[in-house]
mmCIF file of C-alpha atoms in Angstrom:
data_model
loop_
_atom_site.group_PDB
_atom_site.id
_atom_site.type_symbol
_atom_site.label_atom_id
_atom_site.label_comp_id
_atom_site.label_asym_id
_atom_site.label_seq_id
_atom_site.Cartn_x
_atom_site.Cartn_y
_atom_site.Cartn_z
ATOM 1 C CA MET A 291 112.675 145.525 83.499
ATOM 2 C CA LYS A 292 115.185 146.136 86.331
ATOM 3 C CA LEU A 293 112.388 146.103 88.841
ATOM 4 C CA ASN A 294 111.203 142.772 87.424
ATOM 5 C CA SER A 295 114.668 141.281 87.843
ATOM 6 C CA PHE A 296 114.887 142.646 91.270
ATOM 7 C CA LYS A 297 111.452 141.031 92.099
ATOM 8 C CA ILE A 298 112.514 137.739 90.752
ATOM 9 C CA PHE A 299 115.652 138.008 92.808
ATOM 10 C CA LEU A 300 113.677 138.718 95.934
ATOM 11 C CA ILE A 301 111.129 135.878 95.327
ATOM 12 C CA GLY A 302 114.049 133.446 94.571
ATOM 13 C CA SER A 303 115.880 134.321 97.728
ATOM 14 C CA TRP A 304 112.685 134.109 99.810
ATOM 15 C CA LEU A 305 112.024 130.646 98.294
ATOM 16 C CA LEU A 306 115.509 129.537 99.072
ATOM 17 C CA LEU A 307 115.275 130.852 102.587
ATOM 18 C CA SER A 308 111.926 129.227 103.327
ATOM 19 C CA PRO A 309 112.748 125.609 104.152
ATOM 20 C CA ASN A 310 109.146 124.709 104.888
ATOM 21 C CA LEU A 311 108.134 125.292 101.277
ATOM 22 C CA PHE A 312 110.394 122.420 100.340
ATOM 23 C CA ALA A 313 109.610 120.406 103.392
ATOM 24 C CA GLN A 314 110.888 116.894 103.088
ATOM 25 C CA GLY A 315 110.225 115.786 106.684
ATOM 26 C CA LEU A 316 107.052 113.773 107.204
ATOM 27 C CA VAL A 317 105.242 112.553 110.300
ATOM 28 C CA GLU A 318 102.840 109.741 110.502
ATOM 29 C CA TYR A 319 100.514 108.878 113.414
ATOM 30 C CA PRO A 320 100.517 105.067 113.421
ATOM 31 C CA ASN A 321 97.280 104.940 115.392
ATOM 32 C CA HIS A 322 95.446 107.295 113.077
ATOM 33 C CA ASP A 323 93.434 105.292 110.441
ATOM 34 C CA ARG A 324 90.622 107.581 109.247
ATOM 35 C CA ILE A 325 89.974 108.926 105.862
ATOM 36 C CA TYR A 326 86.802 110.607 104.536
ATOM 37 C CA LYS A 327 84.531 109.658 101.627
ATOM 38 C CA GLY A 328 84.047 112.361 99.069
ATOM 39 C CA PHE A 329 87.027 114.289 100.382
ATOM 40 C CA ASN A 330 90.396 114.758 98.834
ATOM 41 C CA ASN A 331 92.543 112.951 101.417
ATOM 42 C CA TYR A 332 96.062 114.181 100.728
ATOM 43 C CA PHE A 333 98.996 111.783 101.527
ATOM 44 C CA GLU A 334 102.785 111.983 101.152
ATOM 45 C CA PHE A 335 105.184 109.136 101.637
ATOM 46 C CA ALA A 336 108.777 108.921 102.860
ATOM 47 C CA SER A 337 110.996 106.005 103.534
ATOM 48 C CA VAL A 338 112.798 105.863 106.921
ATOM 49 C CA ASN A 339 115.815 103.955 105.435
ATOM 50 C CA GLY A 340 116.803 106.269 102.619
ATOM 51 C CA ASP A 341 114.665 105.041 99.675
ATOM 52 C CA THR A 342 113.558 107.962 97.603
ATOM 53 C CA LEU A 343 111.671 106.151 94.921
ATOM 54 C CA LEU A 344 108.475 104.777 96.261
ATOM 55 C CA PHE A 345 105.388 103.455 94.483
ATOM 56 C CA VAL A 346 101.902 103.588 95.923
ATOM 57 C CA ASN A 347 98.914 101.346 95.266
ATOM 58 C CA ALA A 348 95.461 101.620 96.811
ATOM 59 C CA SER A 349 92.556 99.247 97.126
ATOM 60 C CA ASN A 350 88.999 100.551 97.320
ATOM 61 C CA ALA A 351 90.134 104.023 96.367
ATOM 62 C CA THR A 352 91.418 106.041 93.428
ATOM 63 C CA LEU A 353 94.907 107.656 93.462
ATOM 64 C CA THR A 354 95.695 110.966 91.835
ATOM 65 C CA LYS A 355 99.130 112.514 91.839
ATOM 66 C CA LYS A 356 99.052 115.964 93.288
ATOM 67 C CA GLY A 357 102.149 118.073 94.036
ATOM 68 C CA LYS A 358 104.536 116.069 96.228
ATOM 69 C CA GLY A 359 101.869 113.429 97.101
ATOM 70 C CA TYR A 360 98.631 111.820 96.155
ATOM 71 C CA ILE A 361 94.948 112.362 96.611
ATOM 72 C CA VAL A 362 93.217 109.207 97.948
ATOM 73 C CA LEU A 363 89.548 109.219 97.172
ATOM 74 C CA PRO A 364 87.551 106.219 98.599
ATOM 75 C CA THR A 365 85.324 104.580 95.963
ATOM 76 C CA GLY A 366 82.879 103.239 98.590
ATOM 77 C CA ASN A 367 82.528 102.516 102.293
ATOM 78 C CA LYS A 368 85.030 99.713 102.375
ATOM 79 C CA ASN A 369 88.368 100.050 104.186
ATOM 80 C CA VAL A 370 91.100 101.480 101.974
ATOM 81 C CA GLN A 371 94.456 99.791 101.983
ATOM 82 C CA LEU A 372 97.612 101.653 100.841
ATOM 83 C CA THR A 373 100.547 99.650 99.873
ATOM 84 C CA ILE A 374 104.006 101.154 99.329
ATOM 85 C CA THR A 375 106.617 99.370 97.319
ATOM 86 C CA ASN A 376 110.138 100.148 96.207
ATOM 87 C CA SER A 377 111.719 99.891 92.719
ATOM 88 C CA ASN A 378 112.376 96.151 93.367
ATOM 89 C CA LYS A 379 108.651 95.685 93.953
ATOM 90 C CA ASP A 380 109.384 94.839 97.699
ATOM 91 C CA THR A 381 106.442 95.794 99.864
ATOM 92 C CA LEU A 382 107.746 98.306 102.315
ATOM 93 C CA ALA A 383 104.521 99.190 104.138
ATOM 94 C CA THR A 384 100.836 98.590 104.102
ATOM 95 C CA LYS A 385 98.187 100.532 106.093
ATOM 96 C CA VAL A 386 94.459 100.094 106.372
ATOM 97 C CA PHE A 387 92.188 103.132 106.742
ATOM 98 C CA ARG A 388 88.628 103.158 107.832
ATOM 99 C CA VAL A 389 86.307 105.284 105.692
ATOM 100 C CA PHE A 390 84.072 107.861 107.403
ATOM 101 C CA ALA A 391 81.558 110.297 106.118
ATOM 102 C CA VAL A 392 82.676 113.961 106.119
ATOM 103 C CA PRO A 393 81.218 115.550 109.294
ATOM 104 C CA GLN A 394 79.121 118.719 109.030
ATOM 105 C CA PRO A 395 81.159 121.811 109.785
ATOM 106 C CA GLU A 396 80.505 123.765 112.942
ATOM 107 C CA LEU A 397 79.756 127.432 113.628
ATOM 108 C CA TYR A 398 82.044 129.376 115.932
ATOM 109 C CA LEU A 399 81.843 132.839 117.339
ATOM 110 C CA GLY A 400 85.446 133.712 118.186
ATOM 111 C CA ASN A 401 86.650 130.372 119.514
ATOM 112 C CA ILE A 402 83.331 129.430 121.121
ATOM 113 C CA LYS A 403 81.116 126.741 119.505
ATOM 114 C CA ASN A 404 77.514 125.593 119.725
ATOM 115 C CA GLY A 405 76.226 125.191 123.284
ATOM 116 C CA GLU A 406 79.149 126.816 125.021
ATOM 117 C CA LYS A 407 79.311 129.946 127.191
ATOM 118 C CA LEU A 408 80.541 133.039 125.343
ATOM 119 C CA ILE A 409 83.223 134.199 127.664
ATOM 120 C CA ASP A 410 84.371 137.124 125.579
ATOM 121 C CA ARG A 411 81.235 139.120 124.676
ATOM 122 C CA MET A 412 83.243 141.300 122.289
ATOM 123 C CA SER A 413 83.977 138.392 119.995
ATOM 124 C CA THR A 414 83.065 139.535 116.422
ATOM 125 C CA GLN A 415 84.347 136.950 114.076
ATOM 126 C CA LEU A 416 82.140 134.118 112.820
ATOM 127 C CA LYS A 417 83.862 130.906 111.540
ATOM 128 C CA VAL A 418 82.515 127.789 109.899
ATOM 129 C CA LEU A 419 85.038 125.077 110.488
ATOM 130 C CA TYR A 420 85.361 121.324 110.659
ATOM 131 C CA ASP A 421 85.898 119.670 114.047
ATOM 132 C CA PRO A 422 89.586 120.568 114.912
ATOM 133 C CA TYR A 423 90.051 116.934 115.957
ATOM 134 C CA SER A 424 89.337 115.517 112.591
ATOM 135 C CA ALA A 425 91.906 114.775 109.971
ATOM 136 C CA LEU A 426 90.293 117.284 107.596
ATOM 137 C CA GLY A 427 92.793 120.040 108.330
ATOM 138 C CA ASN A 428 92.203 123.699 108.798
ATOM 139 C CA VAL A 429 89.325 123.969 106.259
ATOM 140 C CA ALA A 430 87.309 127.174 106.634
ATOM 141 C CA PHE A 431 84.074 127.919 104.717
ATOM 142 C CA ALA A 432 83.110 131.273 103.239
ATOM 143 C CA ILE A 433 80.148 132.780 105.193
ATOM 144 C CA LYS A 434 77.655 134.583 103.022
ATOM 145 C CA SER A 435 75.244 135.879 105.611
ATOM 146 C CA TRP A 436 74.069 135.463 109.253
ATOM 147 C CA GLU A 437 71.042 136.144 111.362
ATOM 148 C CA ILE A 438 70.743 136.348 115.194
ATOM 149 C CA TYR A 439 67.749 135.083 117.035
ATOM 150 C CA VAL A 440 66.757 135.495 120.681
ATOM 151 C CA GLY A 441 63.886 133.958 122.760
ATOM 152 C CA GLU A 442 61.301 132.153 120.716
ATOM 153 C CA ASN A 443 63.071 132.429 117.371
ATOM 154 C CA VAL A 444 62.791 136.318 117.170
ATOM 155 C CA LYS A 445 65.131 137.631 114.576
ATOM 156 C CA VAL A 446 66.889 140.649 116.035
ATOM 157 C CA CYS A 447 69.875 141.259 113.713
ATOM 158 C CA LYS A 448 71.303 140.228 110.359
ATOM 159 C CA GLY A 449 74.371 140.817 108.284
ATOM 160 C CA THR A 450 76.812 139.535 105.619
ATOM 161 C CA GLY A 451 80.311 138.164 105.786
ATOM 162 C CA GLU A 452 82.099 136.802 108.767
ATOM 163 C CA GLU A 453 82.155 139.894 110.969
ATOM 164 C CA LEU A 454 79.218 140.767 113.271
ATOM 165 C CA THR A 455 77.810 144.289 112.903
ATOM 166 C CA GLU A 456 78.201 146.939 115.624
ATOM 167 C CA GLU A 457 74.415 146.545 116.306
ATOM 168 C CA ALA A 458 74.905 142.757 116.935
ATOM 169 C CA ILE A 459 77.914 143.306 119.177
ATOM 170 C CA GLU A 460 75.998 145.854 121.273
ATOM 171 C CA MET A 461 73.020 143.607 121.564
ATOM 172 C CA ILE A 462 75.341 140.810 122.912
ATOM 173 C CA ARG A 463 77.258 143.287 125.115
ATOM 174 C CA VAL A 464 74.138 144.487 127.110
ATOM 175 C CA ALA A 465 72.279 141.083 127.200
ATOM 176 C CA LYS A 466 71.735 139.591 130.664
ATOM 177 C CA ASP A 467 73.959 136.886 132.065
ATOM 178 C CA GLY A 468 72.546 133.429 131.313
ATOM 179 C CA GLU A 469 70.597 134.555 128.234
ATOM 180 C CA ARG A 470 70.924 132.472 125.106
ATOM 181 C CA PHE A 471 70.976 133.566 121.462
ATOM 182 C CA LYS A 472 71.128 131.579 118.255
ATOM 183 C CA ILE A 473 73.125 132.468 115.177
ATOM 184 C CA VAL A 474 72.214 130.962 111.884
ATOM 185 C CA CYS A 475 74.893 131.253 109.128
ATOM 186 C CA ASN A 476 74.564 130.605 105.379
ATOM 187 C CA TYR A 477 77.956 129.393 104.049
ATOM 188 C CA VAL A 478 79.292 128.103 100.788
ATOM 189 C CA ASN A 479 79.915 124.337 101.053
ATOM 190 C CA PHE A 480 82.666 123.761 98.525
ATOM 191 C CA MET A 481 82.550 120.129 99.594
ATOM 192 C CA ASN A 482 79.049 119.860 98.245
ATOM 193 C CA ASP A 483 79.052 121.522 94.785
ATOM 194 C CA SER A 484 79.560 124.905 96.381
ATOM 195 C CA ARG A 485 75.897 124.926 97.462
ATOM 196 C CA THR A 486 74.813 127.421 100.054
ATOM 197 C CA GLN A 487 73.957 125.644 103.234
ATOM 198 C CA SER A 488 73.158 126.815 106.748
ATOM 199 C CA VAL A 489 74.510 125.937 110.143
ATOM 200 C CA SER A 490 73.393 127.254 113.468
ATOM 201 C CA ALA A 491 74.747 127.434 117.011
ATOM 202 C CA VAL A 492 73.367 128.535 120.339
ATOM 203 C CA PHE A 493 75.643 130.620 122.588
ATOM 204 C CA ILE A 494 75.057 131.203 126.330
ATOM 205 C CA LEU A 495 75.939 134.582 127.920
ATOM 206 C CA MET B 239 116.260 69.483 120.032
ATOM 207 C CA ILE B 240 118.836 71.551 118.174
ATOM 208 C CA GLN B 241 116.615 71.308 114.935
ATOM 209 C CA LYS B 242 113.685 72.577 116.877
ATOM 210 C CA PHE B 243 115.713 75.499 118.267
ATOM 211 C CA LEU B 244 116.918 76.402 114.777
ATOM 212 C CA ILE B 245 113.463 76.337 113.371
ATOM 213 C CA ILE B 246 112.196 78.594 116.089
ATOM 214 C CA SER B 247 115.156 80.969 115.583
ATOM 215 C CA ILE B 248 114.667 81.188 111.884
ATOM 216 C CA THR B 249 110.877 81.742 112.367
ATOM 217 C CA LEU B 250 111.575 84.565 114.768
ATOM 218 C CA SER B 251 114.062 86.153 112.458
ATOM 219 C CA VAL B 252 111.653 86.015 109.514
ATOM 220 C CA SER B 253 108.803 87.440 111.547
ATOM 221 C CA ASN B 254 111.071 90.170 112.909
ATOM 222 C CA LEU B 255 112.173 91.007 109.272
ATOM 223 C CA ALA B 256 108.512 91.089 108.167
ATOM 224 C CA PHE B 257 107.630 93.405 111.071
ATOM 225 C CA ALA B 258 110.584 95.722 110.369
ATOM 226 C CA GLN B 259 109.813 95.816 106.664
ATOM 227 C CA SER B 260 106.227 96.773 107.210
ATOM 228 C CA ASP B 261 107.290 99.849 109.243
ATOM 229 C CA GLN B 262 109.832 101.245 106.751
ATOM 230 C CA VAL B 263 107.625 103.953 105.188
ATOM 231 C CA VAL B 264 105.988 107.009 106.734
ATOM 232 C CA ILE B 265 102.351 107.236 105.391
ATOM 233 C CA ALA B 266 101.614 110.806 106.274
ATOM 234 C CA GLN B 267 98.566 113.067 105.987
ATOM 235 C CA PRO B 268 100.273 116.497 106.230
ATOM 236 C CA ASP B 269 96.945 118.218 106.973
ATOM 237 C CA TYR B 270 96.534 116.069 110.083
ATOM 238 C CA ASN B 271 98.864 117.747 112.484
ATOM 239 C CA ILE B 272 97.463 117.308 115.877
ATOM 240 C CA LEU B 273 99.352 116.598 119.155
ATOM 241 C CA TYR B 274 97.587 116.044 122.427
ATOM 242 C CA ALA B 275 98.830 118.350 125.179
ATOM 243 C CA GLY B 276 100.764 116.568 128.034
ATOM 244 C CA CYS B 277 100.288 113.135 126.416
ATOM 245 C CA ALA B 278 102.795 110.757 124.850
ATOM 246 C CA ASN B 279 102.029 111.074 121.089
ATOM 247 C CA THR B 280 103.553 108.129 119.098
ATOM 248 C CA VAL B 281 104.766 109.179 115.642
ATOM 249 C CA GLN B 282 106.830 107.775 112.819
ATOM 250 C CA VAL B 283 109.234 110.287 111.246
ATOM 251 C CA GLY B 284 110.976 110.102 107.821
ATOM 252 C CA ARG B 285 112.272 112.315 105.009
ATOM 253 C CA LYS B 286 111.396 112.276 101.309
ATOM 254 C CA ASP B 287 114.944 113.334 100.372
ATOM 255 C CA GLY B 288 116.350 110.113 101.737
ATOM 256 C CA ILE B 289 118.280 111.760 104.594
ATOM 257 C CA THR B 290 118.122 109.332 107.479
ATOM 258 C CA ASP B 291 120.705 110.992 109.797
ATOM 259 C CA PHE B 292 118.760 113.946 111.082
ATOM 260 C CA VAL B 293 118.069 115.521 114.557
ATOM 261 C CA LEU B 294 114.669 116.684 115.678
ATOM 262 C CA GLN B 295 114.198 119.774 117.889
ATOM 263 C CA ALA B 296 111.196 121.581 119.206
ATOM 264 C CA GLU B 297 110.632 124.189 121.892
ATOM 265 C CA GLY B 298 107.976 123.200 124.408
ATOM 266 C CA MET B 299 107.999 119.516 123.591
ATOM 267 C CA ASP B 300 109.906 116.501 124.858
ATOM 268 C CA ILE B 301 111.134 114.227 122.035
ATOM 269 C CA GLN B 302 112.203 110.729 122.685
ATOM 270 C CA LEU B 303 113.418 108.277 120.010
ATOM 271 C CA GLN B 304 111.652 105.029 120.858
ATOM 272 C CA ASP B 305 112.618 102.776 117.947
ATOM 273 C CA PRO B 306 115.576 103.894 115.752
ATOM 274 C CA VAL B 307 115.008 101.122 113.170
ATOM 275 C CA SER B 308 111.463 102.235 112.410
ATOM 276 C CA SER B 309 112.148 105.893 113.277
ATOM 277 C CA ILE B 310 109.396 105.881 115.936
ATOM 278 C CA TYR B 311 109.341 108.834 118.225
ATOM 279 C CA ILE B 312 107.323 109.883 121.251
ATOM 280 C CA PHE B 313 106.372 113.601 121.223
ATOM 281 C CA THR B 314 105.101 114.973 124.530
ATOM 282 C CA PRO B 315 104.036 118.688 124.263
ATOM 283 C CA ARG B 316 104.417 120.468 127.555
ATOM 284 C CA GLY B 317 102.103 123.490 126.810
ATOM 285 C CA LYS B 318 99.099 124.156 124.720
ATOM 286 C CA ASP B 319 100.646 126.432 122.041
ATOM 287 C CA ARG B 320 101.525 125.514 118.466
ATOM 288 C CA ILE B 321 104.699 123.589 118.174
ATOM 289 C CA SER B 322 107.315 123.889 115.368
ATOM 290 C CA LEU B 323 109.258 120.696 114.863
ATOM 291 C CA TYR B 324 112.715 121.373 113.279
ATOM 292 C CA PHE B 325 114.727 118.858 111.295
ATOM 293 C CA LEU B 326 118.408 119.597 111.654
ATOM 294 C CA ASN B 327 121.334 117.937 109.955
ATOM 295 C CA ASN B 328 123.356 115.455 111.922
ATOM 296 C CA THR B 329 125.827 118.141 113.136
ATOM 297 C CA GLN B 330 122.924 120.313 114.199
ATOM 298 C CA THR B 331 124.366 123.223 112.286
ATOM 299 C CA ASP B 332 121.670 123.542 109.586
ATOM 300 C CA THR B 333 117.951 123.479 109.648
ATOM 301 C CA LEU B 334 116.746 121.187 106.856
ATOM 302 C CA ASP B 335 113.097 122.227 107.251
ATOM 303 C CA PHE B 336 110.324 122.329 109.872
ATOM 304 C CA LYS B 337 106.777 121.221 110.420
ATOM 305 C CA GLU B 338 104.004 122.825 112.423
ATOM 306 C CA PHE B 339 101.669 121.112 114.847
ATOM 307 C CA ARG B 340 98.410 122.198 116.571
ATOM 308 C CA VAL B 341 98.341 121.207 120.230
ATOM 309 C CA LEU B 342 94.894 120.294 121.469
ATOM 310 C CA PRO B 343 93.678 119.214 124.897
ATOM 311 C CA LEU B 344 92.336 115.723 125.171
ATOM 312 C CA PRO B 345 88.611 115.750 124.445
ATOM 313 C CA PRO B 346 86.358 114.677 127.381
ATOM 314 C CA ALA B 347 86.315 110.987 128.210
ATOM 315 C CA GLU B 348 83.281 108.869 127.426
ATOM 316 C CA ILE B 349 81.939 107.448 130.771
ATOM 317 C CA TYR B 350 80.234 104.134 130.909
ATOM 318 C CA LEU B 351 78.273 102.375 133.635
ATOM 319 C CA GLY B 352 78.714 98.745 132.755
ATOM 320 C CA ASP B 353 78.101 98.694 128.990
ATOM 321 C CA ALA B 354 75.713 101.744 129.036
ATOM 322 C CA LYS B 355 76.850 105.116 127.895
ATOM 323 C CA ASN B 356 75.658 108.524 129.091
ATOM 324 C CA GLY B 357 72.028 109.057 128.044
ATOM 325 C CA GLU B 358 71.321 105.416 127.392
ATOM 326 C CA ILE B 359 68.972 102.928 129.092
ATOM 327 C CA LEU B 360 70.621 100.918 131.773
ATOM 328 C CA THR B 361 69.517 97.474 130.762
ATOM 329 C CA ASN B 362 71.709 95.773 133.329
ATOM 330 C CA ARG B 363 70.759 97.125 136.679
ATOM 331 C CA THR B 364 73.472 95.083 138.346
ATOM 332 C CA ALA B 365 76.263 96.956 136.522
ATOM 333 C CA SER B 366 78.156 98.689 139.339
ATOM 334 C CA VAL B 367 81.444 99.672 137.713
ATOM 335 C CA LEU B 368 82.132 103.041 136.042
ATOM 336 C CA SER B 369 84.705 103.120 133.226
ATOM 337 C CA LEU B 370 86.358 105.714 131.056
ATOM 338 C CA LYS B 371 87.228 105.623 127.394
ATOM 339 C CA LEU B 372 88.693 108.291 125.081
ATOM 340 C CA PRO B 373 86.734 108.882 121.885
ATOM 341 C CA ALA B 374 87.749 106.489 119.098
ATOM 342 C CA PHE B 375 89.427 109.211 116.976
ATOM 343 C CA VAL B 376 91.972 110.022 119.678
ATOM 344 C CA THR B 377 95.399 108.743 118.679
ATOM 345 C CA VAL B 378 96.976 108.535 122.137
ATOM 346 C CA ASN B 379 96.615 106.470 125.250
ATOM 347 C CA ALA B 380 96.031 108.197 128.511
ATOM 348 C CA ASN B 381 95.861 106.864 131.993
ATOM 349 C CA MET B 382 92.459 107.927 133.223
ATOM 350 C CA THR B 383 91.145 107.192 136.705
ATOM 351 C CA ILE B 384 87.835 107.929 138.374
ATOM 352 C CA ALA B 385 88.386 109.979 141.549
ATOM 353 C CA ASP B 386 84.873 110.175 142.996
ATOM 354 C CA TRP B 387 81.235 110.152 142.004
ATOM 355 C CA SER B 388 77.879 111.417 143.417
ATOM 356 C CA ALA B 389 74.449 110.027 142.485
ATOM 357 C CA SER B 390 70.773 110.534 142.940
ATOM 358 C CA LEU B 391 67.558 109.050 141.521
ATOM 359 C CA ASP B 392 64.906 111.253 139.851
ATOM 360 C CA ASP B 393 63.513 113.796 142.396
ATOM 361 C CA ASP B 394 64.869 111.893 145.394
ATOM 362 C CA LYS B 395 66.945 114.383 147.381
ATOM 363 C CA LYS B 396 69.083 111.689 148.895
ATOM 364 C CA LEU B 397 72.567 111.847 147.513
ATOM 365 C CA PHE B 398 75.009 108.939 147.377
ATOM 366 C CA TYR B 399 78.750 109.471 147.322
ATOM 367 C CA GLY B 400 81.747 107.289 146.713
ATOM 368 C CA GLU B 401 85.339 107.181 145.626
ATOM 369 C CA GLY B 402 86.828 105.159 142.730
ATOM 370 C CA GLN B 403 85.025 103.409 139.975
ATOM 371 C CA GLN B 404 82.820 101.070 142.050
ATOM 372 C CA LEU B 405 79.225 102.276 142.969
ATOM 373 C CA SER B 406 78.273 101.673 146.561
ATOM 374 C CA VAL B 407 76.150 98.771 147.755
ATOM 375 C CA GLU B 408 73.594 101.190 149.095
ATOM 376 C CA LEU B 409 73.177 102.886 145.650
ATOM 377 C CA MET B 410 73.021 99.509 143.949
ATOM 378 C CA GLU B 411 70.187 98.536 146.130
ATOM 379 C CA LYS B 412 68.375 101.770 145.311
ATOM 380 C CA ILE B 413 68.858 101.244 141.607
ATOM 381 C CA LYS B 414 67.701 97.623 141.804
ATOM 382 C CA ASN B 415 64.385 98.692 143.473
ATOM 383 C CA ALA B 416 63.711 101.820 141.359
ATOM 384 C CA PRO B 417 60.696 101.913 139.100
ATOM 385 C CA LYS B 418 61.089 101.369 135.426
ATOM 386 C CA GLY B 419 61.706 104.723 133.652
ATOM 387 C CA ALA B 420 63.292 106.276 136.682
ATOM 388 C CA VAL B 421 66.430 108.345 135.917
ATOM 389 C CA LEU B 422 69.823 107.907 137.597
ATOM 390 C CA HIS B 423 71.782 111.172 137.804
ATOM 391 C CA LEU B 424 75.600 110.767 138.261
ATOM 392 C CA GLU B 425 78.330 113.254 138.526
ATOM 393 C CA VAL B 426 81.726 111.698 137.975
ATOM 394 C CA ALA B 427 85.119 113.273 138.561
ATOM 395 C CA TYR B 428 88.201 111.811 136.839
ATOM 396 C CA LYS B 429 91.869 112.479 136.486
ATOM 397 C CA THR B 430 93.927 112.137 133.276
ATOM 398 C CA ASN B 431 97.574 111.060 133.715
ATOM 399 C CA GLY B 432 97.246 111.670 137.445
ATOM 400 C CA LYS B 433 96.522 115.422 136.878
ATOM 401 C CA GLY B 434 93.696 117.814 136.898
ATOM 402 C CA ILE B 435 90.114 116.895 137.918
ATOM 403 C CA LYS B 436 87.353 116.981 135.184
ATOM 404 C CA ARG B 437 83.751 116.543 136.088
ATOM 405 C CA GLN B 438 80.906 115.210 133.925
ATOM 406 C CA LYS B 439 77.181 114.957 134.601
ATOM 407 C CA LEU B 440 75.514 111.819 133.306
ATOM 408 C CA THR B 441 71.982 110.326 133.148
ATOM 409 C CA PHE B 442 70.915 106.750 132.782
ATOM 410 C CA THR B 443 67.292 105.629 132.340
ATOM 411 C CA LEU B 444 66.379 102.602 134.315
#
């Protein structure tokens, strides 16, 4: 019982000392106007003049309250407009967003992606991620299995999870400069009913 | 005359008010936290708790308040590391909270010859000016200039060179007389914000 109280005290102290958990500061990019269809686009709103009670309305999208903000889900391909009002129903801001399809995630070996030269041959970690320039955030997909092909689609190694096996690392280590190999990954696409999908990438040594 | 002046003044005041009002809320996607390295990133900053008198601080980034009314800032990251932006109280004695940013390099520019993009058919053979554009998703403006270019047609070993965005008269003559289906190979070097040279290889089908 004492331990539980102590744990509660520790967690409470940690929460109080972690300002980012209660972050109230928000940053908008006025030139950024992209949201994605079929994706939970998460928004938060803050007044710059001290208003704390804001109301949100959306056209061509559904709004669902989540945590400190809202999920904006486009209902079609038409532009989505968000309108923010105060308690006097004065319109404080409107912003129009263009709706885009969610891009396919890309396969990385270390920090190297499809078509690039593998500078560090000892890279072992596979990652399936969205384009880092998109507004989709740091979304990572779980990798179920992978296969490595060389030459004319000759399978040389396979494994499970996001780490390459020692056999695969050794094969990459001793390969000649300029050689290419392809990795095909099966990953769980939680954006698409958690179906298993595949993504491939070619790396140059 | 005075009436006209009054009408114009009132119209200007109303339009200024409307403009100011439309900028009073920060519409933020907290998962979108990209800043472009070495570029002037325009952002609007606000707080959900209603505090308007705050100070922003970050290591490795220049912060400039551009418009105090709409709380518009210019963030210019100096390096390529992650940046933590701290919100301090007005006396700078307490940290209210912080926000993290990923700093990314500008993606490669899209290079056009006339209206044609890399890999496309050059329908207008008289197009002689190269131009640079950033991909549409980029939220910053950058001053990009073409330093030099080199070009050749198909297997012809003759190379053409030039500086700036204008192709040479000699190359234009060659393009004009090339057979249909010939391929123009270009290598273009450009600078971003006056720094660093980037090179791109392009092809256009004639």
